Amino acid sequence: MKIDAEVLIKIIFNFPKFAVMKDQLQETKNFIQELSEQLYIYISKISPTGLDWFFHMIVKLALLVGLFLLADFVFKLIINFVFRFFRNESKYPIIKSIYQSNVTNSVAHLFSLGIVASIQPSIFPVNALPLTNTFIIRSINLGFVLILAGMLYRGLTAFRNYFTIKQDFYNIMALNAISETVKILGIFIFSVVGICVIFGIKGSTIVGSLGAITAVLVLVFRDTILGFITGIHVSTSKSLKVGDWISIPKYSIEGNIADISLLTTKITNFDKTVSSIPTYDLLTTEIKNLQVMSESNTRRIKKSIYFNINSFKFLSEDDIDRLKEINLISEYLEGKSIELSKEKENIKHKDKIVNGKQLTNIGVFRYYAQKYLENDPDVDQNGAMMVRQLDITPQGLPLEIYCFANDSKWEHFEQIQADIFDHLLVASKEFELQVMQISVKV
C-alpha cells in the first residue's frame, strides 16, 4: 500500500506529543517570514534604483551562507562528540576509517544544506524576487551535487583506509583500480548533473551530444582502462603488492613498490630516488618480484670465476700428495688414488699419464669448491647448491657458483658472497689454476 508523504506527516503531527513541536515550528516560521519582510522593505529603501535585486540577492546569500556555516558547525560538534566513543581502532576499524576520511564532514554539510534549502523560501517574499530565487535555488542544488560528489570521494577513501588498517594490500590494489575508475566516472556524471542544474537543461541533451566524440573519449581514457584492468589482474593473481621488492630490467629499476594507482606505479629505488611507470606496464613488462626471496630470508648467489684453460693439467702423484693436506678433499683424494691405482694395473703404457682416468686440477678444485659451500654456515644447506662449468668463452672457462645465502639483507648478502669468492679466488692458486683477467696497457 502506497502512502503519500504529506498524509504521513499529517498523521504524525496529529499525535498529542507532536502538537507542541508543530506549533513551535510554525511560530518560528512566521517570525522568520515577518523579519525577512521587514528586512526586504528596508533594503528596497536604501538600494539605488534598479539595483535593489542585486542587494537583495547579496543579503539573502549572506544569510543563507551564515546559516549553513552555523548549522554545519553544530552538526560537526555533535558528530565529533559521538565519534569520541569509537576511537578504538582495533575494535571499530570501519568507524575509524570513516572518521579519518572525513565522510562525517560531508554528512554534516548535507544536513546543513538541507536546513538552508528548507528555510530559504521564508527569507524575503517569494514572488518579489523570482530571478533571485531561481539563482539561489540552482546554487543550492549545485551545492547538493558537490556535497554528494565529495561524499562519494571520501567514501572510497574510507574503504581504502579500512583495508590499510587491516594491511590487506591485495584488496587495496583492487580497490584502488575500482575507486579511481569510479572517481573518473563520478566526475563525468556529476559534471553533467552540475551543468544541468546551473543552466536548467536536460541531461539527455548533453549525453546525446557526447555520442559523436565516443572514439575520442576512448582514446583519452586508454591508460585509465588499461590501468583498471591491470589493477584487477594484479589483485586477483596476487603477484604484486605495495611494499614488494621488485626489479624491472626494461627500465633498470630495482626497489620497493611505494604505491599502485590507476595510472602510475611509484617505486622507491635503493638509491633513494623515486621512479614512476605506467600501471599497465605491470602486465606488459617483465617484472621480477624478489619479495618472496626476502621473506624466506634466502638470496641466490649465481656468479662465475673465469679460469685460463692453459693452466689446466693432470695431477701427478706429487701433486695429489700435496693436495691431500687440504682437509676438505683429503678423504676424496685418498679414495681416488686407490681407485686410479687399481685401474692402472690393467692398462698398457701406464707410464703415459694420458692413458686411463686421471685427476685434473680444475676437477679437484671444483670438488673442493662444492665441499667448501657445504661446510659454509652462511650458505643455505636446504637450497640448491652446485659448482658447475659453463660454456667455454674467449675469456676462458667459467666455473659458476650457484647457491643461496641464508640472509637476504643486502649488506649481509654481499658480505657472504664476497667472503666465498675471496676464499675461492685465493685457494685456486693451491691448485695451480690461473684466474683470467684482461691486462690493460698503460
Short mmCIF file of C-alpha atoms in Angstrom, two decimals:
data_model
loop_
_atom_site.label_atom_id
_atom_site.label_comp_id
_atom_site.label_asym_id
_atom_site.label_seq_id
_atom_site.Cartn_x
_atom_site.Cartn_y
_atom_site.Cartn_z
CA MET A 1 0.00 0.00 0.00
CA LYS A 2 1.42 3.38 -1.03
CA ILE A 3 1.14 6.24 1.48
CA ASP A 4 1.61 9.84 0.40
CA ALA A 5 4.38 11.68 2.24
CA GLU A 6 2.18 14.69 3.13
CA VAL A 7 -0.52 12.39 4.56
CA LEU A 8 2.11 10.60 6.63
CA ILE A 9 3.40 13.92 8.02
CA LYS A 10 -0.14 15.00 8.93
CA ILE A 11 -0.75 11.69 10.73
CA ILE A 12 2.48 12.06 12.71
CA PHE A 13 1.80 15.64 13.74
CA ASN A 14 -1.74 14.81 14.84
CA PHE A 15 -0.35 12.89 17.81
CA PRO A 16 -0.57 14.93 21.04
CA LYS A 17 3.15 14.85 21.85
CA PHE A 18 3.96 16.40 18.48
CA ALA A 19 1.37 19.15 18.75
CA VAL A 20 3.58 21.47 20.77
CA MET A 21 6.51 20.93 18.40
CA LYS A 22 4.30 21.65 15.41
CA ASP A 23 3.12 24.93 16.96
CA GLN A 24 6.68 25.98 17.78
CA LEU A 25 7.87 25.30 14.26
CA GLN A 26 5.00 27.28 12.83
CA GLU A 27 5.69 30.22 15.17
CA THR A 28 9.38 30.17 14.20
CA LYS A 29 8.50 30.12 10.52
CA ASN A 30 6.09 33.06 10.94
CA PHE A 31 8.74 35.02 12.86
CA ILE A 32 11.33 34.45 10.15
CA GLN A 33 8.89 35.48 7.43
CA GLU A 34 7.92 38.65 9.28
CA LEU A 35 11.56 39.56 9.96
CA SER A 36 12.58 38.90 6.35
CA GLU A 37 9.74 41.07 5.03
CA GLN A 38 10.91 43.97 7.20
CA LEU A 39 14.48 43.42 6.00
CA TYR A 40 13.24 43.30 2.41
CA ILE A 41 11.44 46.64 2.78
CA TYR A 42 14.50 48.24 4.43
CA ILE A 43 16.89 47.08 1.67
CA SER A 44 14.48 48.27 -1.01
CA LYS A 45 14.51 51.78 0.51
CA ILE A 46 18.31 52.15 0.79
CA SER A 47 19.22 50.45 -2.51
CA PRO A 48 19.91 52.54 -5.66
CA THR A 49 17.13 52.48 -8.23
CA GLY A 50 17.35 49.41 -10.45
CA LEU A 51 19.94 47.65 -8.28
CA ASP A 52 17.69 46.58 -5.43
CA TRP A 53 17.58 43.00 -6.79
CA PHE A 54 21.36 42.80 -6.60
CA PHE A 55 21.48 43.89 -2.94
CA HIS A 56 18.58 41.59 -2.09
CA MET A 57 20.45 38.67 -3.61
CA ILE A 58 23.71 39.52 -1.78
CA VAL A 59 21.93 39.83 1.58
CA LYS A 60 19.96 36.62 1.06
CA LEU A 61 23.09 34.70 0.05
CA ALA A 62 24.96 36.07 3.07
CA LEU A 63 22.15 35.00 5.39
CA LEU A 64 21.97 31.54 3.86
CA VAL A 65 25.76 31.08 3.96
CA GLY A 66 25.81 32.21 7.59
CA LEU A 67 23.00 29.81 8.44
CA PHE A 68 24.79 27.00 6.60
CA LEU A 69 28.08 27.59 8.45
CA LEU A 70 26.29 27.77 11.81
CA ALA A 71 24.34 24.55 11.20
CA ASP A 72 27.43 22.85 9.83
CA PHE A 73 29.41 23.80 12.94
CA VAL A 74 26.71 22.42 15.23
CA PHE A 75 26.42 19.16 13.31
CA LYS A 76 30.20 18.67 13.34
CA LEU A 77 30.28 19.18 17.11
CA ILE A 78 27.58 16.55 17.55
CA ILE A 79 29.25 14.06 15.22
CA ASN A 80 32.68 14.55 16.77
CA PHE A 81 31.17 14.06 20.22
CA VAL A 82 29.57 10.78 19.13
CA PHE A 83 32.77 9.51 17.47
CA ARG A 84 34.72 10.06 20.68
CA PHE A 85 33.24 6.77 21.88
CA PHE A 86 34.62 4.86 18.86
CA ARG A 87 38.32 5.77 18.97
CA ASN A 88 39.50 2.18 19.44
CA GLU A 89 40.98 1.42 16.03
CA SER A 90 41.22 -2.33 16.54
CA LYS A 91 37.66 -2.64 17.88
CA TYR A 92 35.94 -0.27 15.42
CA PRO A 93 38.09 -0.23 12.26
CA ILE A 94 35.19 0.65 9.93
CA ILE A 95 34.02 3.61 12.00
CA LYS A 96 37.63 4.75 12.44
CA SER A 97 38.26 4.67 8.69
CA ILE A 98 35.03 6.61 8.04
CA TYR A 99 36.04 9.27 10.55
CA GLN A 100 39.60 9.55 9.20
CA SER A 101 38.35 10.06 5.65
CA ASN A 102 36.05 12.95 6.73
CA VAL A 103 32.86 11.30 5.47
CA THR A 104 31.22 12.75 8.56
CA ASN A 105 32.01 16.25 7.32
CA SER A 106 30.10 15.53 4.12
CA VAL A 107 27.16 14.26 6.19
CA ALA A 108 27.22 17.50 8.24
CA HIS A 109 27.34 19.54 5.01
CA LEU A 110 24.38 17.59 3.61
CA PHE A 111 22.15 18.14 6.65
CA SER A 112 23.15 21.79 6.90
CA LEU A 113 22.35 22.44 3.25
CA GLY A 114 19.04 20.63 3.76
CA ILE A 115 18.17 23.09 6.52
CA VAL A 116 19.17 26.01 4.27
CA ALA A 117 17.04 24.64 1.44
CA SER A 118 14.01 24.33 3.72
CA ILE A 119 14.37 27.82 5.18
CA GLN A 120 15.34 29.81 2.09
CA PRO A 121 11.70 30.27 0.84
CA SER A 122 10.93 32.03 4.13
CA ILE A 123 13.62 34.68 3.56
CA PHE A 124 12.11 37.59 1.59
CA PRO A 125 8.80 37.30 -0.26
CA VAL A 126 8.99 34.56 -2.89
CA ASN A 127 7.03 36.45 -5.55
CA ALA A 128 9.05 39.64 -5.12
CA LEU A 129 12.35 38.28 -6.43
CA PRO A 130 11.67 35.44 -8.91
CA LEU A 131 15.05 35.71 -10.73
CA THR A 132 16.97 35.91 -7.47
CA ASN A 133 15.13 32.91 -6.07
CA THR A 134 15.85 30.93 -9.22
CA PHE A 135 19.55 31.70 -8.92
CA ILE A 136 19.65 30.75 -5.23
CA ILE A 137 17.67 27.54 -5.76
CA ARG A 138 20.05 26.47 -8.51
CA SER A 139 23.02 27.36 -6.29
CA ILE A 140 21.61 25.18 -3.51
CA ASN A 141 21.01 22.32 -5.93
CA LEU A 142 24.57 22.68 -7.21
CA GLY A 143 25.73 22.55 -3.60
CA PHE A 144 23.91 19.24 -3.15
CA VAL A 145 25.67 17.88 -6.24
CA LEU A 146 29.10 18.95 -4.97
CA ILE A 147 28.46 17.56 -1.48
CA LEU A 148 27.33 14.20 -2.86
CA ALA A 149 30.40 14.09 -5.12
CA GLY A 150 32.61 14.81 -2.11
CA MET A 151 30.80 12.15 -0.10
CA LEU A 152 31.47 9.59 -2.86
CA TYR A 153 35.16 10.53 -3.00
CA ARG A 154 35.56 10.36 0.77
CA GLY A 155 33.59 7.13 0.95
CA LEU A 156 36.03 5.46 -1.44
CA THR A 157 38.89 6.81 0.67
CA ALA A 158 37.22 5.29 3.76
CA PHE A 159 37.21 1.86 2.13
CA ARG A 160 40.90 2.21 1.30
CA ASN A 161 41.70 3.29 4.87
CA TYR A 162 39.83 0.26 6.21
CA PHE A 163 41.93 -2.19 4.18
CA THR A 164 45.08 -0.22 5.04
CA ILE A 165 44.34 -0.73 8.74
CA LYS A 166 43.95 -4.46 8.06
CA GLN A 167 47.10 -4.36 5.87
CA ASP A 168 45.23 -6.20 3.11
CA PHE A 169 47.40 -4.88 0.27
CA TYR A 170 45.94 -7.06 -2.47
CA ASN A 171 42.43 -5.73 -1.77
CA ILE A 172 43.89 -2.22 -1.65
CA MET A 173 45.17 -2.64 -5.23
CA ALA A 174 41.80 -3.84 -6.47
CA LEU A 175 40.05 -1.06 -4.57
CA ASN A 176 42.48 1.50 -5.99
CA ALA A 177 41.68 0.41 -9.54
CA ILE A 178 37.93 0.38 -8.89
CA SER A 179 37.86 3.61 -6.88
CA GLU A 180 39.94 5.56 -9.39
CA THR A 181 37.63 4.39 -12.18
CA VAL A 182 34.55 5.28 -10.12
CA LYS A 183 36.06 8.70 -9.39
CA ILE A 184 36.57 9.40 -13.08
CA LEU A 185 33.05 8.24 -13.92
CA GLY A 186 31.76 10.20 -10.94
CA ILE A 187 33.47 13.38 -12.13
CA PHE A 188 31.87 12.91 -15.54
CA ILE A 189 28.39 12.19 -14.15
CA PHE A 190 28.44 14.95 -11.53
CA SER A 191 29.80 17.40 -14.11
CA VAL A 192 26.86 16.63 -16.40
CA VAL A 193 24.42 16.94 -13.49
CA GLY A 194 26.06 20.20 -12.38
CA ILE A 195 25.76 21.71 -15.86
CA CYS A 196 22.12 20.64 -15.99
CA VAL A 197 21.46 22.26 -12.61
CA ILE A 198 23.23 25.53 -13.44
CA PHE A 199 21.69 26.07 -16.86
CA GLY A 200 18.40 24.27 -16.24
CA ILE A 201 18.73 21.86 -19.18
CA LYS A 202 18.07 18.14 -19.51
CA GLY A 203 20.87 15.66 -19.04
CA SER A 204 19.84 13.73 -22.15
CA THR A 205 20.76 16.76 -24.25
CA ILE A 206 24.36 16.70 -23.02
CA VAL A 207 24.74 12.92 -23.07
CA GLY A 208 23.31 12.75 -26.60
CA SER A 209 25.89 15.20 -27.87
CA LEU A 210 28.69 13.00 -26.49
CA GLY A 211 27.89 10.20 -28.92
CA ALA A 212 29.84 11.93 -31.66
CA ILE A 213 33.05 12.01 -29.62
CA THR A 214 32.93 8.47 -28.18
CA ALA A 215 36.07 7.44 -30.09
CA VAL A 216 37.92 10.44 -28.73
CA LEU A 217 36.86 9.60 -25.17
CA VAL A 218 38.07 6.01 -25.58
CA LEU A 219 41.43 7.29 -26.82
CA VAL A 220 41.70 9.79 -23.95
CA PHE A 221 40.85 7.17 -21.31
CA ARG A 222 43.03 4.43 -22.83
CA ASP A 223 45.51 4.45 -19.95
CA THR A 224 42.65 4.55 -17.45
CA ILE A 225 41.03 1.45 -18.93
CA LEU A 226 44.34 -0.43 -19.09
CA GLY A 227 45.18 0.64 -15.53
CA PHE A 228 41.81 -0.59 -14.30
CA ILE A 229 42.30 -4.00 -15.93
CA THR A 230 45.86 -4.24 -14.58
CA GLY A 231 44.77 -3.39 -11.04
CA ILE A 232 42.10 -6.11 -11.07
CA HIS A 233 44.52 -8.68 -12.56
CA VAL A 234 47.32 -7.94 -10.10
CA SER A 235 44.89 -8.06 -7.19
CA THR A 236 43.30 -11.38 -8.16
CA SER A 237 46.59 -13.05 -9.12
CA LYS A 238 48.33 -11.68 -6.00
CA SER A 239 51.56 -11.37 -7.94
CA LEU A 240 52.46 -7.90 -6.63
CA LYS A 241 51.54 -5.62 -3.77
CA VAL A 242 52.64 -2.35 -2.19
CA GLY A 243 55.92 -2.88 -0.35
CA ASP A 244 57.22 -5.68 -2.60
CA TRP A 245 60.84 -5.62 -3.68
CA ILE A 246 60.84 -5.79 -7.48
CA SER A 247 63.25 -5.47 -10.38
CA ILE A 248 62.32 -4.20 -13.86
CA PRO A 249 65.18 -4.88 -16.31
CA LYS A 250 63.47 -2.87 -19.08
CA TYR A 251 63.86 0.37 -17.10
CA SER A 252 66.88 -0.72 -15.00
CA ILE A 253 64.76 -0.20 -11.88
CA GLU A 254 65.13 -2.10 -8.61
CA GLY A 255 63.39 -1.11 -5.41
CA ASN A 256 60.19 -1.32 -3.36
CA ILE A 257 56.71 -0.53 -4.66
CA ALA A 258 55.54 2.63 -2.89
CA ASP A 259 52.10 2.99 -4.49
CA ILE A 260 49.96 1.43 -7.21
CA SER A 261 47.32 3.81 -8.54
CA LEU A 262 45.10 3.67 -11.59
CA LEU A 263 47.55 5.42 -13.94
CA THR A 264 51.02 5.26 -12.37
CA THR A 265 53.03 2.97 -10.10
CA LYS A 266 55.69 4.56 -7.89
CA ILE A 267 58.83 2.63 -6.99
CA THR A 268 61.31 3.75 -4.34
CA ASN A 269 64.75 2.79 -5.67
CA PHE A 270 67.58 1.72 -3.43
CA ASP A 271 69.48 4.90 -4.30
CA LYS A 272 66.67 6.89 -2.57
CA THR A 273 65.19 8.09 -5.87
CA VAL A 274 61.58 7.50 -6.94
CA SER A 275 60.63 6.09 -10.33
CA SER A 276 57.15 6.16 -11.87
CA ILE A 277 55.96 3.78 -14.56
CA PRO A 278 52.53 3.37 -16.21
CA THR A 279 50.46 0.89 -14.22
CA TYR A 280 49.60 -1.12 -17.33
CA ASP A 281 53.33 -1.92 -17.63
CA LEU A 282 52.82 -4.33 -14.74
CA LEU A 283 51.09 -6.59 -17.27
CA THR A 284 53.18 -5.96 -20.38
CA THR A 285 56.71 -5.77 -18.96
CA GLU A 286 58.97 -8.40 -17.40
CA ILE A 287 59.00 -7.83 -13.65
CA LYS A 288 60.99 -9.84 -11.12
CA ASN A 289 59.34 -10.00 -7.71
CA LEU A 290 62.11 -10.51 -5.17
CA GLN A 291 59.82 -10.22 -2.17
CA VAL A 292 59.41 -13.99 -1.74
CA MET A 293 63.19 -14.29 -1.58
CA SER A 294 63.31 -11.53 1.02
CA GLU A 295 60.56 -13.08 3.14
CA SER A 296 62.22 -16.51 3.06
CA ASN A 297 65.44 -14.83 4.26
CA THR A 298 67.47 -16.50 1.50
CA ARG A 299 69.05 -14.97 -1.58
CA ARG A 300 70.60 -16.61 -4.59
CA ILE A 301 74.32 -16.44 -5.37
CA LYS A 302 74.99 -17.02 -9.06
CA LYS A 303 78.44 -15.88 -10.05
CA SER A 304 81.33 -17.27 -12.10
CA ILE A 305 85.13 -17.36 -11.94
CA TYR A 306 86.91 -17.47 -15.33
CA PHE A 307 90.00 -19.71 -15.47
CA ASN A 308 92.74 -19.81 -18.06
CA ILE A 309 92.41 -23.10 -19.94
CA ASN A 310 96.18 -23.23 -20.44
CA SER A 311 96.58 -23.67 -16.68
CA PHE A 312 94.58 -26.93 -16.64
CA LYS A 313 96.63 -30.11 -16.16
CA PHE A 314 96.58 -33.69 -14.96
CA LEU A 315 97.65 -34.11 -11.34
CA SER A 316 100.78 -36.08 -10.72
CA GLU A 317 101.27 -38.25 -7.65
CA ASP A 318 103.30 -35.49 -6.07
CA ASP A 319 100.50 -33.02 -6.73
CA ILE A 320 97.96 -35.40 -5.20
CA ASP A 321 100.11 -35.95 -2.11
CA ARG A 322 100.46 -32.19 -1.69
CA LEU A 323 96.73 -31.57 -2.04
CA LYS A 324 95.89 -34.32 0.46
CA GLU A 325 96.94 -31.89 3.16
CA ILE A 326 93.74 -29.90 2.41
CA ASN A 327 91.22 -31.26 4.90
CA LEU A 328 88.10 -30.79 2.76
CA ILE A 329 89.40 -33.01 -0.04
CA SER A 330 91.94 -35.30 1.67
CA GLU A 331 89.46 -38.17 2.03
CA TYR A 332 88.26 -37.68 -1.54
CA LEU A 333 91.81 -37.77 -2.93
CA GLU A 334 92.68 -40.81 -0.84
CA GLY A 335 89.78 -42.75 -2.32
CA LYS A 336 90.51 -41.57 -5.85
CA SER A 337 94.19 -42.52 -5.55
CA ILE A 338 93.27 -46.11 -4.64
CA GLU A 339 90.72 -46.26 -7.45
CA LEU A 340 93.17 -44.95 -10.05
CA SER A 341 95.94 -47.28 -8.89
CA LYS A 342 93.72 -50.35 -9.35
CA GLU A 343 92.69 -49.16 -12.80
CA LYS A 344 96.28 -48.60 -13.97
CA GLU A 345 97.24 -52.21 -13.20
CA ASN A 346 95.34 -53.38 -16.30
CA ILE A 347 96.35 -50.55 -18.63
CA LYS A 348 99.16 -50.78 -21.17
CA HIS A 349 101.66 -47.95 -21.19
CA LYS A 350 100.57 -46.91 -17.74
CA ASP A 351 103.54 -44.60 -17.51
CA LYS A 352 101.81 -42.38 -20.06
CA ILE A 353 99.69 -40.06 -17.91
CA VAL A 354 97.01 -39.55 -20.55
CA ASN A 355 96.11 -43.24 -20.52
CA GLY A 356 93.14 -44.10 -18.29
CA LYS A 357 91.27 -41.88 -15.87
CA GLN A 358 93.22 -39.07 -14.26
CA LEU A 359 92.55 -36.30 -11.79
CA THR A 360 92.78 -32.73 -13.05
CA ASN A 361 93.46 -29.61 -11.08
CA ILE A 362 90.25 -27.94 -12.30
CA GLY A 363 88.19 -31.03 -11.44
CA VAL A 364 89.61 -31.35 -7.94
CA PHE A 365 89.18 -27.63 -7.39
CA ARG A 366 85.52 -27.93 -8.47
CA TYR A 367 85.05 -30.66 -5.85
CA TYR A 368 86.84 -28.51 -3.27
CA ALA A 369 84.56 -25.56 -4.02
CA GLN A 370 81.49 -27.80 -3.61
CA LYS A 371 82.70 -29.09 -0.22
CA TYR A 372 83.57 -25.56 0.85
CA LEU A 373 79.97 -24.44 0.18
CA GLU A 374 78.60 -27.47 2.03
CA ASN A 375 80.63 -26.52 5.09
CA ASP A 376 79.93 -22.78 4.99
CA PRO A 377 77.45 -21.82 7.77
CA ASP A 378 76.40 -18.74 5.77
CA VAL A 379 75.11 -20.89 2.88
CA ASP A 380 71.59 -22.33 3.00
CA GLN A 381 72.10 -26.09 3.09
CA ASN A 382 68.47 -26.82 2.17
CA GLY A 383 68.56 -24.91 -1.09
CA ALA A 384 70.07 -25.80 -4.45
CA MET A 385 73.86 -25.87 -4.34
CA MET A 386 76.25 -26.65 -7.17
CA VAL A 387 79.58 -25.75 -8.74
CA ARG A 388 79.34 -26.22 -12.49
CA GLN A 389 81.21 -25.50 -15.70
CA LEU A 390 79.60 -23.26 -18.29
CA ASP A 391 80.34 -22.99 -21.99
CA ILE A 392 83.91 -22.04 -22.85
CA THR A 393 84.30 -18.39 -23.84
CA PRO A 394 87.20 -16.37 -25.32
CA GLN A 395 87.86 -15.20 -21.75
CA GLY A 396 88.35 -18.77 -20.52
CA LEU A 397 86.27 -21.45 -18.81
CA PRO A 398 83.66 -20.05 -16.40
CA LEU A 399 83.18 -22.03 -13.20
CA GLU A 400 79.81 -20.97 -11.77
CA ILE A 401 79.00 -20.95 -8.07
CA TYR A 402 75.24 -21.49 -7.59
CA CYS A 403 73.83 -21.50 -4.07
CA PHE A 404 71.70 -19.48 -1.65
CA ALA A 405 72.89 -17.26 1.17
CA ASN A 406 70.89 -17.68 4.37
CA ASP A 407 70.49 -13.93 4.86
CA SER A 408 68.58 -11.81 2.32
CA LYS A 409 69.58 -8.43 3.73
CA TRP A 410 71.50 -6.67 1.03
CA GLU A 411 74.59 -5.72 3.02
CA HIS A 412 74.85 -9.15 4.68
CA PHE A 413 74.30 -10.94 1.38
CA GLU A 414 77.08 -9.02 -0.33
CA GLN A 415 79.41 -9.80 2.57
CA ILE A 416 78.64 -13.52 2.38
CA GLN A 417 79.10 -13.57 -1.39
CA ALA A 418 82.36 -11.64 -1.18
CA ASP A 419 83.75 -13.99 1.51
CA ILE A 420 83.04 -17.04 -0.65
CA PHE A 421 84.73 -15.67 -3.74
CA ASP A 422 87.63 -14.14 -1.82
CA HIS A 423 88.43 -17.59 -0.49
CA LEU A 424 87.96 -19.47 -3.77
CA LEU A 425 90.00 -16.99 -5.80
CA VAL A 426 92.95 -17.30 -3.46
CA ALA A 427 92.50 -21.07 -2.94
CA SER A 428 92.69 -21.66 -6.70
CA LYS A 429 96.43 -20.88 -6.52
CA GLU A 430 96.93 -24.04 -4.45
CA PHE A 431 95.66 -25.98 -7.47
CA GLU A 432 97.96 -24.05 -9.83
CA LEU A 433 94.99 -22.50 -11.65
CA GLN A 434 95.19 -19.10 -13.29
CA VAL A 435 92.25 -16.75 -12.99
CA MET A 436 91.64 -14.83 -16.22
CA GLN A 437 91.90 -11.06 -16.24
CA ILE A 438 92.36 -8.58 -19.02
CA SER A 439 95.67 -6.76 -18.99
CA VAL A 440 95.46 -3.08 -19.73
CA LYS A 441 98.47 -1.41 -21.30
CA VAL A 442 99.27 1.94 -19.76
#
